[in-house]
Amino acid sequence: MNNGIDSLTFNLSYGIKDRVNDFLPCDIEHNHSPSKSINEIRLWYDYVLDKGYKNIYLIGHSRGGLDIMHFYQTLNVGKQIPIKSVFLLAPIFNNWNDTTKQYETKYNINLNKLLGQPDQKLEIDFLGCENITISSKTFLSYYGPSGRGHGNLQKNLYNTSAKIFIVTASEDNIAADTHKLATSIAKSRKNIELKMIEGSDHFFRDLYFDDLMDILLEATTE
């Protein structure tokens, strides 16, 4: 990179061999899970450590922000030391109560009852895909209530001592509540900074990407 900072960008496989750099396809058999994604991130992180890098910045966008924050919290103290900052770009805040209301209204599915039932096939919206067939086990691994796995971003933020930058977008209609939810956390935690890019959507497209890069570069060159 022109700023002298090396970067490593990788795709989570979601169980797909040699997956291209694109959105997760909907027409696959979804056998992946957040825990498998965390294991893949760990492999790439160990690769970077083996290359001798000492100053590392973690960046995750959308659900990737959820993953990267959980990954950091799973590291022992020794492996956390090289990480100077964690950047969460329009991260997803899973809210179990909102999720249960949404799916009960749209599909007449009681997710709370689903928790105690055997694995079964669902026709349901999942990770941006509409009305796909998926196992309840896979669905709940992503959308299960806070504390049942990796999906509690709010808890991880309150528990971390890492330097965290949360960047939101004012026109985000995917992680629309993120700025509101992150505001109270940032006010109570000195290690967390919250920034909003006015006019941008969830993906920080076009000129808004330049605004995003300005935030990243300023934070990494301090």
XYZ file of C-alpha atoms in Angstrom, residues 5 15-16 27 42 45 51 59 72 78 80 105 114 119 136 154 156 158 174 196 200 220:
22
model
C 1.208 -0.712 5.576
C -17.576 -24.426 3.187
C -16.967 -23.539 -0.477
C -28.251 -21.398 -3.778
C -7.346 -17.909 13.407
C -3.834 -14.653 11.930
C 5.581 -13.920 8.824
C -10.764 -4.992 10.278
C -10.123 -11.154 19.251
C 0.010 -13.214 24.383
C -3.612 -10.169 21.616
C -44.472 -12.133 12.173
C -37.028 -23.969 18.124
C -32.635 -30.150 14.006
C -32.433 -24.935 12.207
C -22.466 -5.816 22.792
C -17.763 -8.481 23.725
C -18.114 -4.184 27.126
C -28.839 -3.213 6.960
C -20.229 8.013 11.492
C -22.902 6.564 3.176
C -3.133 3.483 12.017
